[in-house]
Coordinates of C-alpha atoms in Angstrom, one line a residue:
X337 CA 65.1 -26.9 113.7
X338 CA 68.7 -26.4 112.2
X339 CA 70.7 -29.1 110.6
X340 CA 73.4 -30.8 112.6
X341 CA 75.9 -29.0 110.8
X342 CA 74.5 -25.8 112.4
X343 CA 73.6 -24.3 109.0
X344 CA 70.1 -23.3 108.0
X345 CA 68.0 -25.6 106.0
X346 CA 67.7 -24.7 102.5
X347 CA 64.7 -22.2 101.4
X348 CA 64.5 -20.7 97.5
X349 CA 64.4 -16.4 96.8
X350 CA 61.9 -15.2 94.6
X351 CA 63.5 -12.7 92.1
X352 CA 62.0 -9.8 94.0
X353 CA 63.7 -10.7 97.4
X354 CA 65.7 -8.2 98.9
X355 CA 68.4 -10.4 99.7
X356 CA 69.7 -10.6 96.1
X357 CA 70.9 -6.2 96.9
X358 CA 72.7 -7.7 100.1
X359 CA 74.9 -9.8 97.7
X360 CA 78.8 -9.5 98.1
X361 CA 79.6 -9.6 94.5
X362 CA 80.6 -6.1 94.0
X363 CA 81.1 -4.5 90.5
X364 CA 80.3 -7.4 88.8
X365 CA 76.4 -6.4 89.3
X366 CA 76.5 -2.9 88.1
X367 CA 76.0 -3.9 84.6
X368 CA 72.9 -4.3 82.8
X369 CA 71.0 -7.1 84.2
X370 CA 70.1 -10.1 81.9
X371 CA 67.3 -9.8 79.4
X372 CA 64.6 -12.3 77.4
X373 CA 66.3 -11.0 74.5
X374 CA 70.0 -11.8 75.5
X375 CA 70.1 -15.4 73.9
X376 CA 73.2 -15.3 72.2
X377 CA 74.9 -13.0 75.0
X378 CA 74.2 -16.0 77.2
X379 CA 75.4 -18.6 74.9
X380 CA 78.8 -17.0 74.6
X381 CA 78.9 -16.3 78.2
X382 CA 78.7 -20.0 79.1
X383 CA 81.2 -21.0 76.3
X384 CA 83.6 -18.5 77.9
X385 CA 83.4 -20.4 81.5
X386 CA 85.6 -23.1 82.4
X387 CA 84.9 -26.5 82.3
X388 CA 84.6 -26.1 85.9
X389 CA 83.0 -22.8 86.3
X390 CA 80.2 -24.4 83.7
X391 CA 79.9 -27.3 86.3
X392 CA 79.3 -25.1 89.4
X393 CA 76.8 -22.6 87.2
X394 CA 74.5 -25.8 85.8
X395 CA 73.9 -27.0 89.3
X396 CA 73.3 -23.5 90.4
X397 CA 70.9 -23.0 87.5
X398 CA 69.4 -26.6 88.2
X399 CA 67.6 -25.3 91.7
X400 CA 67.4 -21.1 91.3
X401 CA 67.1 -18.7 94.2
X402 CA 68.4 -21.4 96.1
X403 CA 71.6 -20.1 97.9
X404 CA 74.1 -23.3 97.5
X405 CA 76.9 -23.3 99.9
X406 CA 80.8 -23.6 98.6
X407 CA 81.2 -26.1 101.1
X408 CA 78.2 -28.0 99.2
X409 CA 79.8 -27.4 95.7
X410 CA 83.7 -28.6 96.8
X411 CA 82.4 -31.6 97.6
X412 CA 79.9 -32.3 94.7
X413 CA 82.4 -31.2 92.1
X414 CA 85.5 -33.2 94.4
X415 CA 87.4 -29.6 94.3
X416 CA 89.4 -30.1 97.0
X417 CA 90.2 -33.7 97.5
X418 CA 93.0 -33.3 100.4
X419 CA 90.8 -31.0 102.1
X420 CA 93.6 -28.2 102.7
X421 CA 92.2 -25.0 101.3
X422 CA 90.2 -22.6 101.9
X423 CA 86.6 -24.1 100.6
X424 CA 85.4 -20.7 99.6
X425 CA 88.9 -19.6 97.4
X426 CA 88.5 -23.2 95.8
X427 CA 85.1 -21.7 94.7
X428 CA 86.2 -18.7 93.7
X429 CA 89.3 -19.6 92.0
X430 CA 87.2 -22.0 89.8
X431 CA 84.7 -19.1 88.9
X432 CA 87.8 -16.8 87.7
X433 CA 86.9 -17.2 84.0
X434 CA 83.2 -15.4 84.9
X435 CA 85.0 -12.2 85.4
X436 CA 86.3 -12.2 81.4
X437 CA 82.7 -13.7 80.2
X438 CA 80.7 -11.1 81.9
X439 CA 82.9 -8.3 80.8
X440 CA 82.4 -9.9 77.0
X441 CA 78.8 -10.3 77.3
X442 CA 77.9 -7.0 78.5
X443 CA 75.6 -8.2 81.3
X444 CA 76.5 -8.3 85.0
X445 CA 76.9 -11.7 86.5
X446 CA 73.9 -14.4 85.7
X447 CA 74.7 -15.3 89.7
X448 CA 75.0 -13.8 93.0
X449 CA 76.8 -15.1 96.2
X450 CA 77.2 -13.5 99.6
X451 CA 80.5 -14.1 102.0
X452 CA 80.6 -15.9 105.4
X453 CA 81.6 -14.5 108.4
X454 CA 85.4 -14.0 108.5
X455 CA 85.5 -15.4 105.2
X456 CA 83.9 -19.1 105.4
X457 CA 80.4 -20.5 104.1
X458 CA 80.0 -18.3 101.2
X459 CA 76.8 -19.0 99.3
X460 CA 76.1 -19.3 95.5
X461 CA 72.5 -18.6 94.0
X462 CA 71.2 -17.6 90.0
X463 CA 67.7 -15.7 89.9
X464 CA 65.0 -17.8 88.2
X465 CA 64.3 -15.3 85.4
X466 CA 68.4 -15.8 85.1
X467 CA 68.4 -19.6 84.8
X468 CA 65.5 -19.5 82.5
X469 CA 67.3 -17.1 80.0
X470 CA 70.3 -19.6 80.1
X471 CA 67.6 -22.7 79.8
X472 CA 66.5 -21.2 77.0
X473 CA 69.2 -20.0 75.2
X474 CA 71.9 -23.3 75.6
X475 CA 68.8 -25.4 74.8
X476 CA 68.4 -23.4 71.5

């Protein structure tokens, strides 16, 4: 049965799903996906993020393969305390700075997401061989 809120109840991707291909991140994933070996390229990825945009990526990295909703992040991370914008362009406009740090590191982006229909409930999620590379290398 669905949540109340009418959207589907949470469930984690394994790294081989094929719903990570159906992503709606563009150009961003054409680049050489992360590696083992890409410790420092990860560690100056992060430090390029926002304050922000490190905020929404930790809790992202906390629970991988799980697709987190930007309705679930605005309100975690208190982005949009009158409540009049767009929930996913709050999002995105507080992952801006991921553009510049992926282009720096080399890699494509450590995360995917997928739009809504007509624009609303767009959903966040980081590979677990991702978050593991970043667990490893900000731990170092």
């Amino acid at each position: 049965m669905g949540k109340p809120d009418g959207q589907e109840l949470p469930f984690l991707l394994e790294d081989s799903a094929p719903a990570w291909a159906r992503h709606s991140g563009g150009p961003g994933h054409d680049g050489p996906d992360w590696e083992a070996t890409d410790l420092d390229r990860a560690v100056a990825y992060y430090e390029a993020l926002s304050p922000t945009a490190r905020k929404i990526f930790d809790h992202l990295r906390a629970t991988p393969g799980r697709r987190v909703s930007c309705d679930e992040l605005v309100r975690r991370f208190g982005l949009n305390p009158d409540g009049t914008k767009n929930n996913p362009h709050v999002v995105a406009g507080h992952m801006n700075t991921t553009g510049r740090a992926r282009k720096e590191s080399g890699r494509r982006y450590p995360f995917f997401w997928w739009a809504g229909k007509d624009g609303a409930g767009a959903t966040y999620a980081v590979p677990r061989s991702v978050a593991e590379i970043f667990e490893s290398a900000l731990k170092a």
